[in-house]
Short mmCIF file of C-alpha atoms and ligand atoms in Angstrom, two decimals:
data_model
loop_
_atom_site.label_atom_id
_atom_site.label_comp_id
_atom_site.label_asym_id
_atom_site.label_seq_id
_atom_site.Cartn_x
_atom_site.Cartn_y
_atom_site.Cartn_z
CA MET D 30 -32.81 -22.98 -112.48
CA THR D 31 -29.87 -21.98 -111.21
CA ASP D 32 -26.73 -19.95 -111.78
CA SER D 33 -24.35 -22.92 -112.55
CA ASP D 34 -26.54 -23.59 -115.46
CA THR D 35 -28.17 -20.10 -116.22
CA THR D 36 -26.54 -17.63 -118.97
CA VAL D 37 -27.10 -13.71 -118.84
CA ALA D 38 -28.17 -14.28 -122.26
CA THR D 39 -30.71 -16.70 -121.00
CA LEU D 40 -31.98 -14.19 -118.12
CA ARG D 41 -32.49 -11.54 -120.94
CA ASP D 42 -34.21 -13.26 -123.18
CA ARG D 43 -36.56 -14.34 -120.57
CA ALA D 44 -37.04 -10.88 -119.09
CA VAL D 45 -37.58 -9.54 -122.81
CA VAL D 46 -40.19 -12.31 -123.60
CA PHE D 47 -42.19 -11.41 -120.45
CA ARG D 48 -41.71 -8.02 -121.52
CA ASP D 49 -43.07 -7.96 -124.94
CA GLU D 50 -45.90 -10.52 -124.21
CA ARG D 51 -47.28 -7.42 -122.48
CA ASP D 52 -46.16 -4.83 -125.12
CA TRP D 53 -44.14 -3.10 -122.01
CA MET D 54 -41.07 -1.99 -124.37
CA GLN D 55 -42.94 0.89 -125.34
CA PHE D 56 -42.59 2.07 -121.60
CA HIS D 57 -38.79 1.05 -121.80
CA LEU D 58 -36.92 4.08 -122.05
CA PRO D 59 -33.13 4.07 -121.23
CA LYS D 60 -33.81 6.74 -119.15
CA ASP D 61 -36.63 5.36 -117.33
CA LEU D 62 -34.90 1.88 -117.30
CA ALA D 63 -31.98 3.59 -115.12
CA LEU D 64 -34.25 5.32 -112.82
CA ALA D 65 -36.18 1.62 -112.32
CA VAL D 66 -32.62 0.24 -111.33
CA THR D 67 -31.94 2.91 -108.71
CA VAL D 68 -35.46 2.49 -107.72
CA GLU D 69 -35.08 -1.41 -107.04
CA ALA D 70 -31.40 -1.15 -105.51
CA GLY D 71 -33.61 1.68 -102.99
CA GLU D 72 -35.58 -1.16 -102.28
CA LEU D 73 -33.16 -3.49 -101.56
CA GLY D 74 -31.43 -0.94 -99.46
CA GLU D 75 -34.36 -0.53 -97.74
CA LEU D 76 -34.49 -4.33 -96.21
CA PHE D 77 -31.10 -3.16 -94.80
CA LEU D 78 -31.53 0.49 -93.57
CA TRP D 79 -31.27 1.23 -90.20
CA LYS D 80 -30.88 -2.18 -88.87
CA LEU D 81 -28.25 -3.16 -86.63
CA PRO D 82 -25.64 -5.77 -87.32
CA ASP D 83 -27.93 -8.62 -85.19
CA GLU D 84 -30.96 -7.50 -86.87
CA VAL D 85 -29.06 -8.51 -90.26
CA THR D 86 -28.07 -11.37 -89.21
CA ASN D 87 -31.31 -12.70 -87.80
CA GLY D 88 -33.25 -11.34 -91.26
CA LEU D 89 -30.80 -13.53 -93.04
CA ALA D 90 -31.35 -16.17 -91.27
CA SER D 91 -35.36 -15.67 -91.97
CA PRO D 92 -37.09 -17.18 -95.19
CA GLU D 93 -39.38 -14.40 -95.04
CA PHE D 94 -36.65 -12.03 -95.54
CA ARG D 95 -34.52 -14.02 -98.02
CA THR D 96 -36.94 -14.14 -100.46
CA ARG D 97 -37.61 -10.45 -99.89
CA LEU D 98 -33.83 -9.95 -100.29
CA ALA D 99 -34.01 -12.42 -103.51
CA ASP D 100 -36.73 -10.28 -104.87
CA GLU D 101 -35.59 -6.97 -104.85
CA MET D 102 -31.80 -8.05 -106.34
CA ALA D 103 -33.73 -9.79 -108.98
CA ASP D 104 -35.81 -6.60 -109.54
CA VAL D 105 -32.47 -5.01 -109.74
CA LEU D 106 -30.97 -7.57 -112.63
CA ILE D 107 -34.12 -7.48 -114.22
CA PHE D 108 -34.15 -3.82 -115.07
CA LEU D 109 -30.40 -3.70 -115.65
CA LEU D 110 -30.91 -6.66 -117.86
CA TYR D 111 -33.89 -4.59 -120.05
CA LEU D 112 -31.82 -1.22 -119.65
CA ALA D 113 -28.28 -3.43 -121.27
CA GLU D 114 -30.81 -4.99 -123.72
CA ALA D 115 -31.82 -1.35 -124.99
CA THR D 116 -28.59 0.20 -125.13
CA GLY D 117 -27.11 -2.80 -126.73
CA VAL D 118 -24.54 -2.80 -124.09
CA ASP D 119 -23.38 -6.48 -123.50
CA LEU D 120 -23.23 -7.51 -119.83
CA SER D 121 -21.27 -9.84 -119.85
CA GLU D 122 -18.68 -8.38 -121.60
CA ALA D 123 -19.15 -5.08 -119.66
CA VAL D 124 -18.46 -7.38 -116.33
CA ASP D 125 -15.87 -8.49 -117.46
CA ALA D 126 -14.49 -5.61 -118.75
CA LYS D 127 -15.19 -3.84 -115.81
CA ILE D 128 -13.38 -6.83 -113.91
CA ARG D 129 -10.29 -6.03 -115.48
CA LYS D 130 -10.60 -2.59 -115.20
CA ASN D 131 -10.70 -3.04 -110.91
CA GLY D 132 -7.88 -5.31 -111.52
CA ALA D 133 -5.44 -2.76 -113.26
CA LYS D 134 -6.95 -0.03 -110.47
CA TYR D 135 -6.75 -2.45 -107.52
CA PRO D 136 -3.12 -4.94 -107.59
CA VAL D 137 -3.21 -7.48 -105.05
CA GLU D 138 -0.33 -6.38 -103.83
CA ARG D 139 -1.22 -2.95 -103.12
CA SER D 140 -5.18 -3.85 -101.97
CA ARG D 141 -5.15 -6.98 -100.65
CA GLY D 142 -7.20 -6.53 -97.09
CA SER D 143 -7.61 -3.29 -97.34
CA ALA D 144 -10.68 -1.72 -97.94
CA ALA D 145 -9.14 1.56 -98.92
CA LYS D 146 -9.86 3.42 -102.47
CA TYR D 147 -7.71 2.93 -105.40
CA THR D 148 -6.71 6.57 -105.15
CA GLU D 149 -5.68 5.83 -101.20
CA LEU D 150 -3.64 2.32 -101.81
CA GLY D 151 -0.29 2.75 -100.78
MG1 MG M 226 -38.73 -3.93 -105.93
#
């Protein structure tokens, strides 16, 4: 399964089956799912913490590092899918809406090639 043939709904449904087979929904309170997203995001960040640019480049060329990176990225998304399911948020719609909002905050003509926050754009 690849990005091109997988939808957010498909991933959510697979994660829900995994959860329900283990009777873990009882533990999936929105508060805990939100915390789990941050914990997993921390584990993702830890892969890069205190590494110099060359060390990151070398890591990205290493199959072992790439596996750990993919695992942590997947963990973040899995808990986000659970949080979306638990709160009734349509993630596809939310992402689409947020990209539109960001487009309004960062018009191409004012933000192209700039890393400035929208409040600082000229
Ligand atoms: Mg993890």
